[in-house]
Amino acid sequence: MGEDTKTRVKESQEEGRQEMWRSIEIVGSVEKWASTVVVGDELNFIPPLNFAMVDNGVFRSGFPHSANFSFLQTLNLRSIIYLCPEPYPEANTEFLKSNEIRLFQFGIEGYKEPFVNIPEDTICEALNVVLDVRNHPVLIHCNRGKHRTGCVVGCLRKLQRWCLSSVFDEYQRFAAAKARVSDQRFMELFDVSSVPISFSCSNK
């Protein structure tokens, strides 16, 4: 191989190595930037416990804390349905005021089996708020987002004509090991005719 050929091969190899290192540097910078964005999002936008979308404009969760406020702002909430009897904390009340969010409180005691008394009339009142699109977007929450919230959502599903097995599957997905037979019995026996407002959403 002539000297000129060797020189050209060497120069080509050097250029190849430079391109490779340049590519590695660019990729590394992009990955570093992307990971920073993801970490930033996780720090600034933390959903409440058991958060999920129920339907268009309807959400559910456990009790939201101050760490969750930035995330809640992204939902542009108009209303919150609070299913516990305890007073709403001052920090949460201030958050509602500053974001012009209306609070609907339906104080349902957090009874444990076998001493359970789920007030059907209160569930109906909460459902009427959920069904009124003027209150959307709306967040339904209790303490853990399992039992009281699960009952309201389960009764909503019956209004949407979901089959009972699908209603129970959804309830159990959030309640997990804490699922209660009494809650499921309540949803099974819930009389949809007691809620006069019709609701047209997804069936299942």
mmCIF file with all atom_site columns, C-alpha atoms in Angstrom:
data_model
loop_
_atom_site.group_PDB
_atom_site.id
_atom_site.type_symbol
_atom_site.label_atom_id
_atom_site.label_alt_id
_atom_site.label_comp_id
_atom_site.label_asym_id
_atom_site.label_entity_id
_atom_site.label_seq_id
_atom_site.pdbx_PDB_ins_code
_atom_site.Cartn_x
_atom_site.Cartn_y
_atom_site.Cartn_z
_atom_site.occupancy
_atom_site.B_iso_or_equiv
_atom_site.pdbx_formal_charge
_atom_site.auth_seq_id
_atom_site.auth_comp_id
_atom_site.auth_asym_id
_atom_site.auth_atom_id
_atom_site.pdbx_PDB_model_num
ATOM 1   C CA . MET A 1 1   ? 0.000   0.000  0.000  1.00 0.00 ? 1   MET A CA 1
ATOM 2   C CA . GLY A 1 2   ? 1.444   3.402  -1.014 1.00 0.00 ? 2   GLY A CA 1
ATOM 3   C CA . GLU A 1 3   ? 2.149   6.183  1.464  1.00 0.00 ? 3   GLU A CA 1
ATOM 4   C CA . ASP A 1 4   ? -0.671  8.348  0.039  1.00 0.00 ? 4   ASP A CA 1
ATOM 5   C CA . THR A 1 5   ? -3.162  5.510  0.452  1.00 0.00 ? 5   THR A CA 1
ATOM 6   C CA . LYS A 1 6   ? -2.031  4.859  4.042  1.00 0.00 ? 6   LYS A CA 1
ATOM 7   C CA . THR A 1 7   ? -2.361  8.556  4.841  1.00 0.00 ? 7   THR A CA 1
ATOM 8   C CA . ARG A 1 8   ? -5.899  8.716  3.412  1.00 0.00 ? 8   ARG A CA 1
ATOM 9   C CA . VAL A 1 9   ? -6.932  5.593  5.377  1.00 0.00 ? 9   VAL A CA 1
ATOM 10  C CA . LYS A 1 10  ? -5.516  7.037  8.573  1.00 0.00 ? 10  LYS A CA 1
ATOM 11  C CA . GLU A 1 11  ? -7.269  10.364 8.033  1.00 0.00 ? 11  GLU A CA 1
ATOM 12  C CA . SER A 1 12  ? -10.538 8.540  7.326  1.00 0.00 ? 12  SER A CA 1
ATOM 13  C CA . GLN A 1 13  ? -10.197 6.531  10.537 1.00 0.00 ? 13  GLN A CA 1
ATOM 14  C CA . GLU A 1 14  ? -9.501  9.681  12.531 1.00 0.00 ? 14  GLU A CA 1
ATOM 15  C CA . GLU A 1 15  ? -12.556 11.393 11.031 1.00 0.00 ? 15  GLU A CA 1
ATOM 16  C CA . GLY A 1 16  ? -14.653 8.334  11.851 1.00 0.00 ? 16  GLY A CA 1
ATOM 17  C CA . ARG A 1 17  ? -13.492 8.348  15.461 1.00 0.00 ? 17  ARG A CA 1
ATOM 18  C CA . GLN A 1 18  ? -14.232 12.081 15.746 1.00 0.00 ? 18  GLN A CA 1
ATOM 19  C CA . GLU A 1 19  ? -17.740 11.584 14.365 1.00 0.00 ? 19  GLU A CA 1
ATOM 20  C CA . MET A 1 20  ? -18.299 8.692  16.751 1.00 0.00 ? 20  MET A CA 1
ATOM 21  C CA . TRP A 1 21  ? -17.215 10.748 19.775 1.00 0.00 ? 21  TRP A CA 1
ATOM 22  C CA . ARG A 1 22  ? -19.277 13.699 18.559 1.00 0.00 ? 22  ARG A CA 1
ATOM 23  C CA . SER A 1 23  ? -22.328 11.437 18.291 1.00 0.00 ? 23  SER A CA 1
ATOM 24  C CA . ILE A 1 24  ? -21.726 10.012 21.752 1.00 0.00 ? 24  ILE A CA 1
ATOM 25  C CA . GLU A 1 25  ? -21.400 13.523 23.167 1.00 0.00 ? 25  GLU A CA 1
ATOM 26  C CA . ILE A 1 26  ? -24.655 14.687 21.504 1.00 0.00 ? 26  ILE A CA 1
ATOM 27  C CA . VAL A 1 27  ? -26.582 11.609 22.582 1.00 0.00 ? 27  VAL A CA 1
ATOM 28  C CA . GLY A 1 28  ? -25.237 11.935 26.097 1.00 0.00 ? 28  GLY A CA 1
ATOM 29  C CA . SER A 1 29  ? -26.308 15.571 26.265 1.00 0.00 ? 29  SER A CA 1
ATOM 30  C CA . VAL A 1 30  ? -29.805 14.749 24.997 1.00 0.00 ? 30  VAL A CA 1
ATOM 31  C CA . GLU A 1 31  ? -30.195 11.892 27.501 1.00 0.00 ? 31  GLU A CA 1
ATOM 32  C CA . LYS A 1 32  ? -29.007 14.121 30.338 1.00 0.00 ? 32  LYS A CA 1
ATOM 33  C CA . TRP A 1 33  ? -31.485 16.859 29.331 1.00 0.00 ? 33  TRP A CA 1
ATOM 34  C CA . ALA A 1 34  ? -34.347 14.378 28.968 1.00 0.00 ? 34  ALA A CA 1
ATOM 35  C CA . SER A 1 35  ? -33.690 12.811 32.353 1.00 0.00 ? 35  SER A CA 1
ATOM 36  C CA . THR A 1 36  ? -33.611 16.270 33.905 1.00 0.00 ? 36  THR A CA 1
ATOM 37  C CA . VAL A 1 37  ? -37.006 17.080 32.406 1.00 0.00 ? 37  VAL A CA 1
ATOM 38  C CA . VAL A 1 38  ? -38.504 13.797 33.651 1.00 0.00 ? 38  VAL A CA 1
ATOM 39  C CA . VAL A 1 39  ? -37.103 14.320 37.125 1.00 0.00 ? 39  VAL A CA 1
ATOM 40  C CA . GLY A 1 40  ? -38.387 17.872 37.076 1.00 0.00 ? 40  GLY A CA 1
ATOM 41  C CA . ASP A 1 41  ? -41.861 16.715 36.076 1.00 0.00 ? 41  ASP A CA 1
ATOM 42  C CA . GLU A 1 42  ? -41.878 14.111 38.831 1.00 0.00 ? 42  GLU A CA 1
ATOM 43  C CA . LEU A 1 43  ? -40.882 16.707 41.401 1.00 0.00 ? 43  LEU A CA 1
ATOM 44  C CA . ASN A 1 44  ? -43.358 19.355 40.303 1.00 0.00 ? 44  ASN A CA 1
ATOM 45  C CA . PHE A 1 45  ? -46.326 17.304 39.150 1.00 0.00 ? 45  PHE A CA 1
ATOM 46  C CA . ILE A 1 46  ? -47.109 14.585 41.669 1.00 0.00 ? 46  ILE A CA 1
ATOM 47  C CA . PRO A 1 47  ? -50.649 13.187 41.474 1.00 0.00 ? 47  PRO A CA 1
ATOM 48  C CA . PRO A 1 48  ? -52.511 12.349 44.693 1.00 0.00 ? 48  PRO A CA 1
ATOM 49  C CA . LEU A 1 49  ? -52.707 8.783  45.939 1.00 0.00 ? 49  LEU A CA 1
ATOM 50  C CA . ASN A 1 50  ? -54.930 6.532  43.793 1.00 0.00 ? 50  ASN A CA 1
ATOM 51  C CA . PHE A 1 51  ? -55.415 9.257  41.181 1.00 0.00 ? 51  PHE A CA 1
ATOM 52  C CA . ALA A 1 52  ? -57.182 8.244  37.970 1.00 0.00 ? 52  ALA A CA 1
ATOM 53  C CA . MET A 1 53  ? -59.469 9.614  35.289 1.00 0.00 ? 53  MET A CA 1
ATOM 54  C CA . VAL A 1 54  ? -63.010 8.288  35.664 1.00 0.00 ? 54  VAL A CA 1
ATOM 55  C CA . ASP A 1 55  ? -64.481 9.858  32.542 1.00 0.00 ? 55  ASP A CA 1
ATOM 56  C CA . ASN A 1 56  ? -64.242 13.066 30.549 1.00 0.00 ? 56  ASN A CA 1
ATOM 57  C CA . GLY A 1 57  ? -63.989 15.853 33.098 1.00 0.00 ? 57  GLY A CA 1
ATOM 58  C CA . VAL A 1 58  ? -64.263 13.490 36.089 1.00 0.00 ? 58  VAL A CA 1
ATOM 59  C CA . PHE A 1 59  ? -61.313 12.375 38.225 1.00 0.00 ? 59  PHE A CA 1
ATOM 60  C CA . ARG A 1 60  ? -60.816 10.418 41.453 1.00 0.00 ? 60  ARG A CA 1
ATOM 61  C CA . SER A 1 61  ? -58.078 10.216 44.068 1.00 0.00 ? 61  SER A CA 1
ATOM 62  C CA . GLY A 1 62  ? -57.106 9.971  47.677 1.00 0.00 ? 62  GLY A CA 1
ATOM 63  C CA . PHE A 1 63  ? -56.679 13.097 49.815 1.00 0.00 ? 63  PHE A CA 1
ATOM 64  C CA . PRO A 1 64  ? -54.583 15.709 47.963 1.00 0.00 ? 64  PRO A CA 1
ATOM 65  C CA . HIS A 1 65  ? -51.708 17.295 49.861 1.00 0.00 ? 65  HIS A CA 1
ATOM 66  C CA . SER A 1 66  ? -49.643 20.393 49.140 1.00 0.00 ? 66  SER A CA 1
ATOM 67  C CA . ALA A 1 67  ? -47.155 18.352 47.103 1.00 0.00 ? 67  ALA A CA 1
ATOM 68  C CA . ASN A 1 68  ? -50.018 17.535 44.718 1.00 0.00 ? 68  ASN A CA 1
ATOM 69  C CA . PHE A 1 69  ? -51.258 21.094 44.159 1.00 0.00 ? 69  PHE A CA 1
ATOM 70  C CA . SER A 1 70  ? -49.109 21.787 41.091 1.00 0.00 ? 70  SER A CA 1
ATOM 71  C CA . PHE A 1 71  ? -50.422 18.628 39.451 1.00 0.00 ? 71  PHE A CA 1
ATOM 72  C CA . LEU A 1 72  ? -54.031 19.509 40.284 1.00 0.00 ? 72  LEU A CA 1
ATOM 73  C CA . GLN A 1 73  ? -53.576 22.900 38.653 1.00 0.00 ? 73  GLN A CA 1
ATOM 74  C CA . THR A 1 74  ? -52.950 21.153 35.332 1.00 0.00 ? 74  THR A CA 1
ATOM 75  C CA . LEU A 1 75  ? -56.475 19.678 35.502 1.00 0.00 ? 75  LEU A CA 1
ATOM 76  C CA . ASN A 1 76  ? -58.122 23.132 35.571 1.00 0.00 ? 76  ASN A CA 1
ATOM 77  C CA . LEU A 1 77  ? -60.577 21.861 38.156 1.00 0.00 ? 77  LEU A CA 1
ATOM 78  C CA . ARG A 1 78  ? -63.857 23.674 38.652 1.00 0.00 ? 78  ARG A CA 1
ATOM 79  C CA . SER A 1 79  ? -65.056 21.563 41.591 1.00 0.00 ? 79  SER A CA 1
ATOM 80  C CA . ILE A 1 80  ? -63.921 19.098 44.239 1.00 0.00 ? 80  ILE A CA 1
ATOM 81  C CA . ILE A 1 81  ? -66.213 16.560 45.908 1.00 0.00 ? 81  ILE A CA 1
ATOM 82  C CA . TYR A 1 82  ? -64.915 15.736 49.388 1.00 0.00 ? 82  TYR A CA 1
ATOM 83  C CA . LEU A 1 83  ? -66.487 12.661 50.983 1.00 0.00 ? 83  LEU A CA 1
ATOM 84  C CA . CYS A 1 84  ? -65.154 12.888 54.557 1.00 0.00 ? 84  CYS A CA 1
ATOM 85  C CA . PRO A 1 85  ? -66.827 14.585 57.560 1.00 0.00 ? 85  PRO A CA 1
ATOM 86  C CA . GLU A 1 86  ? -63.631 16.240 58.840 1.00 0.00 ? 86  GLU A CA 1
ATOM 87  C CA . PRO A 1 87  ? -63.075 19.955 58.059 1.00 0.00 ? 87  PRO A CA 1
ATOM 88  C CA . TYR A 1 88  ? -61.021 20.676 54.958 1.00 0.00 ? 88  TYR A CA 1
ATOM 89  C CA . PRO A 1 89  ? -57.468 21.699 55.911 1.00 0.00 ? 89  PRO A CA 1
ATOM 90  C CA . GLU A 1 90  ? -56.604 25.391 55.693 1.00 0.00 ? 90  GLU A CA 1
ATOM 91  C CA . ALA A 1 91  ? -53.874 24.826 53.082 1.00 0.00 ? 91  ALA A CA 1
ATOM 92  C CA . ASN A 1 92  ? -56.335 22.990 50.829 1.00 0.00 ? 92  ASN A CA 1
ATOM 93  C CA . THR A 1 93  ? -58.986 25.657 51.343 1.00 0.00 ? 93  THR A CA 1
ATOM 94  C CA . GLU A 1 94  ? -56.511 28.364 50.338 1.00 0.00 ? 94  GLU A CA 1
ATOM 95  C CA . PHE A 1 95  ? -55.586 26.354 47.248 1.00 0.00 ? 95  PHE A CA 1
ATOM 96  C CA . LEU A 1 96  ? -59.264 26.171 46.273 1.00 0.00 ? 96  LEU A CA 1
ATOM 97  C CA . LYS A 1 97  ? -59.731 29.907 46.761 1.00 0.00 ? 97  LYS A CA 1
ATOM 98  C CA . SER A 1 98  ? -56.659 30.858 44.762 1.00 0.00 ? 98  SER A CA 1
ATOM 99  C CA . ASN A 1 99  ? -57.724 28.596 41.887 1.00 0.00 ? 99  ASN A CA 1
ATOM 100 C CA . GLU A 1 100 ? -61.468 29.396 42.061 1.00 0.00 ? 100 GLU A CA 1
ATOM 101 C CA . ILE A 1 101 ? -62.413 25.773 42.754 1.00 0.00 ? 101 ILE A CA 1
ATOM 102 C CA . ARG A 1 102 ? -65.745 25.071 44.426 1.00 0.00 ? 102 ARG A CA 1
ATOM 103 C CA . LEU A 1 103 ? -65.859 22.564 47.287 1.00 0.00 ? 103 LEU A CA 1
ATOM 104 C CA . PHE A 1 104 ? -68.778 20.167 47.739 1.00 0.00 ? 104 PHE A CA 1
ATOM 105 C CA . GLN A 1 105 ? -68.477 18.282 51.021 1.00 0.00 ? 105 GLN A CA 1
ATOM 106 C CA . PHE A 1 106 ? -70.525 15.170 51.752 1.00 0.00 ? 106 PHE A CA 1
ATOM 107 C CA . GLY A 1 107 ? -69.501 13.866 55.157 1.00 0.00 ? 107 GLY A CA 1
ATOM 108 C CA . ILE A 1 108 ? -69.621 10.087 55.007 1.00 0.00 ? 108 ILE A CA 1
ATOM 109 C CA . GLU A 1 109 ? -68.160 8.381  58.058 1.00 0.00 ? 109 GLU A CA 1
ATOM 110 C CA . GLY A 1 110 ? -65.342 5.928  57.357 1.00 0.00 ? 110 GLY A CA 1
ATOM 111 C CA . TYR A 1 111 ? -66.928 2.900  59.024 1.00 0.00 ? 111 TYR A CA 1
ATOM 112 C CA . LYS A 1 112 ? -65.268 -0.487 58.963 1.00 0.00 ? 112 LYS A CA 1
ATOM 113 C CA . GLU A 1 113 ? -67.024 -3.818 58.617 1.00 0.00 ? 113 GLU A CA 1
ATOM 114 C CA . PRO A 1 114 ? -69.187 -5.208 60.085 1.00 0.00 ? 114 PRO A CA 1
ATOM 115 C CA . PHE A 1 115 ? -70.488 -1.848 61.368 1.00 0.00 ? 115 PHE A CA 1
ATOM 116 C CA . VAL A 1 116 ? -71.244 -0.189 58.064 1.00 0.00 ? 116 VAL A CA 1
ATOM 117 C CA . ASN A 1 117 ? -73.823 2.433  57.256 1.00 0.00 ? 117 ASN A CA 1
ATOM 118 C CA . ILE A 1 118 ? -73.399 3.860  53.750 1.00 0.00 ? 118 ILE A CA 1
ATOM 119 C CA . PRO A 1 119 ? -75.965 6.669  53.397 1.00 0.00 ? 119 PRO A CA 1
ATOM 120 C CA . GLU A 1 120 ? -77.642 6.227  50.001 1.00 0.00 ? 120 GLU A CA 1
ATOM 121 C CA . ASP A 1 121 ? -79.154 9.713  50.025 1.00 0.00 ? 121 ASP A CA 1
ATOM 122 C CA . THR A 1 122 ? -75.700 11.270 50.484 1.00 0.00 ? 122 THR A CA 1
ATOM 123 C CA . ILE A 1 123 ? -74.297 9.157  47.652 1.00 0.00 ? 123 ILE A CA 1
ATOM 124 C CA . CYS A 1 124 ? -77.172 10.385 45.442 1.00 0.00 ? 124 CYS A CA 1
ATOM 125 C CA . GLU A 1 125 ? -76.418 14.017 46.325 1.00 0.00 ? 125 GLU A CA 1
ATOM 126 C CA . ALA A 1 126 ? -72.760 13.524 45.439 1.00 0.00 ? 126 ALA A CA 1
ATOM 127 C CA . LEU A 1 127 ? -73.723 11.869 42.161 1.00 0.00 ? 127 LEU A CA 1
ATOM 128 C CA . ASN A 1 128 ? -75.945 14.803 41.234 1.00 0.00 ? 128 ASN A CA 1
ATOM 129 C CA . VAL A 1 129 ? -72.905 17.084 41.559 1.00 0.00 ? 129 VAL A CA 1
ATOM 130 C CA . VAL A 1 130 ? -70.835 14.698 39.422 1.00 0.00 ? 130 VAL A CA 1
ATOM 131 C CA . LEU A 1 131 ? -73.520 14.513 36.757 1.00 0.00 ? 131 LEU A CA 1
ATOM 132 C CA . ASP A 1 132 ? -73.834 18.278 36.402 1.00 0.00 ? 132 ASP A CA 1
ATOM 133 C CA . VAL A 1 133 ? -71.341 19.184 33.672 1.00 0.00 ? 133 VAL A CA 1
ATOM 134 C CA . ARG A 1 134 ? -71.272 22.760 34.972 1.00 0.00 ? 134 ARG A CA 1
ATOM 135 C CA . ASN A 1 135 ? -69.126 21.375 37.798 1.00 0.00 ? 135 ASN A CA 1
ATOM 136 C CA . HIS A 1 136 ? -66.585 19.804 35.432 1.00 0.00 ? 136 HIS A CA 1
ATOM 137 C CA . PRO A 1 137 ? -63.708 19.211 35.613 1.00 0.00 ? 137 PRO A CA 1
ATOM 138 C CA . VAL A 1 138 ? -64.394 17.678 39.010 1.00 0.00 ? 138 VAL A CA 1
ATOM 139 C CA . LEU A 1 139 ? -62.245 15.631 41.394 1.00 0.00 ? 139 LEU A CA 1
ATOM 140 C CA . ILE A 1 140 ? -63.884 13.092 43.731 1.00 0.00 ? 140 ILE A CA 1
ATOM 141 C CA . HIS A 1 141 ? -61.847 12.164 46.781 1.00 0.00 ? 141 HIS A CA 1
ATOM 142 C CA . CYS A 1 142 ? -62.035 10.821 50.311 1.00 0.00 ? 142 CYS A CA 1
ATOM 143 C CA . ASN A 1 143 ? -59.050 9.883  52.456 1.00 0.00 ? 143 ASN A CA 1
ATOM 144 C CA . ARG A 1 144 ? -57.454 7.007  50.541 1.00 0.00 ? 144 ARG A CA 1
ATOM 145 C CA . GLY A 1 145 ? -59.568 7.054  47.391 1.00 0.00 ? 145 GLY A CA 1
ATOM 146 C CA . LYS A 1 146 ? -60.717 3.485  48.019 1.00 0.00 ? 146 LYS A CA 1
ATOM 147 C CA . HIS A 1 147 ? -64.039 2.929  49.801 1.00 0.00 ? 147 HIS A CA 1
ATOM 148 C CA . ARG A 1 148 ? -66.141 6.082  49.839 1.00 0.00 ? 148 ARG A CA 1
ATOM 149 C CA . THR A 1 149 ? -64.778 7.262  46.501 1.00 0.00 ? 149 THR A CA 1
ATOM 150 C CA . GLY A 1 150 ? -65.077 3.708  45.182 1.00 0.00 ? 150 GLY A CA 1
ATOM 151 C CA . CYS A 1 151 ? -68.769 3.571  46.126 1.00 0.00 ? 151 CYS A CA 1
ATOM 152 C CA . VAL A 1 152 ? -69.554 6.874  44.410 1.00 0.00 ? 152 VAL A CA 1
ATOM 153 C CA . VAL A 1 153 ? -67.700 5.840  41.261 1.00 0.00 ? 153 VAL A CA 1
ATOM 154 C CA . GLY A 1 154 ? -69.259 2.369  41.370 1.00 0.00 ? 154 GLY A CA 1
ATOM 155 C CA . CYS A 1 155 ? -72.766 3.852  41.510 1.00 0.00 ? 155 CYS A CA 1
ATOM 156 C CA . LEU A 1 156 ? -71.826 6.206  38.689 1.00 0.00 ? 156 LEU A CA 1
ATOM 157 C CA . ARG A 1 157 ? -70.829 3.170  36.633 1.00 0.00 ? 157 ARG A CA 1
ATOM 158 C CA . LYS A 1 158 ? -74.243 1.634  37.248 1.00 0.00 ? 158 LYS A CA 1
ATOM 159 C CA . LEU A 1 159 ? -75.790 4.819  35.874 1.00 0.00 ? 159 LEU A CA 1
ATOM 160 C CA . GLN A 1 160 ? -73.522 4.355  32.857 1.00 0.00 ? 160 GLN A CA 1
ATOM 161 C CA . ARG A 1 161 ? -74.910 0.811  32.556 1.00 0.00 ? 161 ARG A CA 1
ATOM 162 C CA . TRP A 1 162 ? -71.677 -0.990 33.230 1.00 0.00 ? 162 TRP A CA 1
ATOM 163 C CA . CYS A 1 163 ? -72.132 -4.660 34.020 1.00 0.00 ? 163 CYS A CA 1
ATOM 164 C CA . LEU A 1 164 ? -71.711 -5.486 37.707 1.00 0.00 ? 164 LEU A CA 1
ATOM 165 C CA . SER A 1 165 ? -68.539 -7.530 37.217 1.00 0.00 ? 165 SER A CA 1
ATOM 166 C CA . SER A 1 166 ? -66.813 -4.536 35.593 1.00 0.00 ? 166 SER A CA 1
ATOM 167 C CA . VAL A 1 167 ? -68.000 -2.267 38.422 1.00 0.00 ? 167 VAL A CA 1
ATOM 168 C CA . PHE A 1 168 ? -66.508 -4.656 40.980 1.00 0.00 ? 168 PHE A CA 1
ATOM 169 C CA . ASP A 1 169 ? -63.279 -5.087 39.009 1.00 0.00 ? 169 ASP A CA 1
ATOM 170 C CA . GLU A 1 170 ? -62.693 -1.332 39.028 1.00 0.00 ? 170 GLU A CA 1
ATOM 171 C CA . TYR A 1 171 ? -63.546 -1.041 42.722 1.00 0.00 ? 171 TYR A CA 1
ATOM 172 C CA . GLN A 1 172 ? -61.168 -3.878 43.622 1.00 0.00 ? 172 GLN A CA 1
ATOM 173 C CA . ARG A 1 173 ? -58.372 -2.402 41.530 1.00 0.00 ? 173 ARG A CA 1
ATOM 174 C CA . PHE A 1 174 ? -58.286 0.645  43.820 1.00 0.00 ? 174 PHE A CA 1
ATOM 175 C CA . ALA A 1 175 ? -59.292 -0.998 47.104 1.00 0.00 ? 175 ALA A CA 1
ATOM 176 C CA . ALA A 1 176 ? -56.944 -3.977 46.576 1.00 0.00 ? 176 ALA A CA 1
ATOM 177 C CA . ALA A 1 177 ? -56.548 -5.954 49.815 1.00 0.00 ? 177 ALA A CA 1
ATOM 178 C CA . LYS A 1 178 ? -58.853 -3.469 51.573 1.00 0.00 ? 178 LYS A CA 1
ATOM 179 C CA . ALA A 1 179 ? -61.876 -4.326 49.395 1.00 0.00 ? 179 ALA A CA 1
ATOM 180 C CA . ARG A 1 180 ? -65.062 -4.601 51.446 1.00 0.00 ? 180 ARG A CA 1
ATOM 181 C CA . VAL A 1 181 ? -67.979 -6.909 50.796 1.00 0.00 ? 181 VAL A CA 1
ATOM 182 C CA . SER A 1 182 ? -70.325 -4.270 52.254 1.00 0.00 ? 182 SER A CA 1
ATOM 183 C CA . ASP A 1 183 ? -69.236 -1.696 49.650 1.00 0.00 ? 183 ASP A CA 1
ATOM 184 C CA . GLN A 1 184 ? -69.820 -4.125 46.810 1.00 0.00 ? 184 GLN A CA 1
ATOM 185 C CA . ARG A 1 185 ? -73.171 -5.138 48.273 1.00 0.00 ? 185 ARG A CA 1
ATOM 186 C CA . PHE A 1 186 ? -74.158 -1.472 48.455 1.00 0.00 ? 186 PHE A CA 1
ATOM 187 C CA . MET A 1 187 ? -73.237 -0.902 44.808 1.00 0.00 ? 187 MET A CA 1
ATOM 188 C CA . GLU A 1 188 ? -75.103 -4.036 43.761 1.00 0.00 ? 188 GLU A CA 1
ATOM 189 C CA . LEU A 1 189 ? -78.314 -2.925 45.503 1.00 0.00 ? 189 LEU A CA 1
ATOM 190 C CA . PHE A 1 190 ? -78.017 0.761  44.586 1.00 0.00 ? 190 PHE A CA 1
ATOM 191 C CA . ASP A 1 191 ? -81.207 1.950  42.893 1.00 0.00 ? 191 ASP A CA 1
ATOM 192 C CA . VAL A 1 192 ? -80.209 4.005  39.851 1.00 0.00 ? 192 VAL A CA 1
ATOM 193 C CA . SER A 1 193 ? -83.748 5.365  39.577 1.00 0.00 ? 193 SER A CA 1
ATOM 194 C CA . SER A 1 194 ? -83.080 7.373  42.738 1.00 0.00 ? 194 SER A CA 1
ATOM 195 C CA . VAL A 1 195 ? -80.779 9.618  40.682 1.00 0.00 ? 195 VAL A CA 1
ATOM 196 C CA . PRO A 1 196 ? -83.048 11.541 38.296 1.00 0.00 ? 196 PRO A CA 1
ATOM 197 C CA . ILE A 1 197 ? -80.354 13.039 36.065 1.00 0.00 ? 197 ILE A CA 1
ATOM 198 C CA . SER A 1 198 ? -79.318 10.945 33.067 1.00 0.00 ? 198 SER A CA 1
ATOM 199 C CA . PHE A 1 199 ? -75.633 10.617 32.267 1.00 0.00 ? 199 PHE A CA 1
ATOM 200 C CA . SER A 1 200 ? -74.327 9.720  28.840 1.00 0.00 ? 200 SER A CA 1
ATOM 201 C CA . CYS A 1 201 ? -70.773 8.396  28.936 1.00 0.00 ? 201 CYS A CA 1
ATOM 202 C CA . SER A 1 202 ? -68.838 5.239  28.220 1.00 0.00 ? 202 SER A CA 1
ATOM 203 C CA . ASN A 1 203 ? -70.554 1.918  28.796 1.00 0.00 ? 203 ASN A CA 1
ATOM 204 C CA . LYS A 1 204 ? -68.726 -1.241 29.765 1.00 0.00 ? 204 LYS A CA 1
#
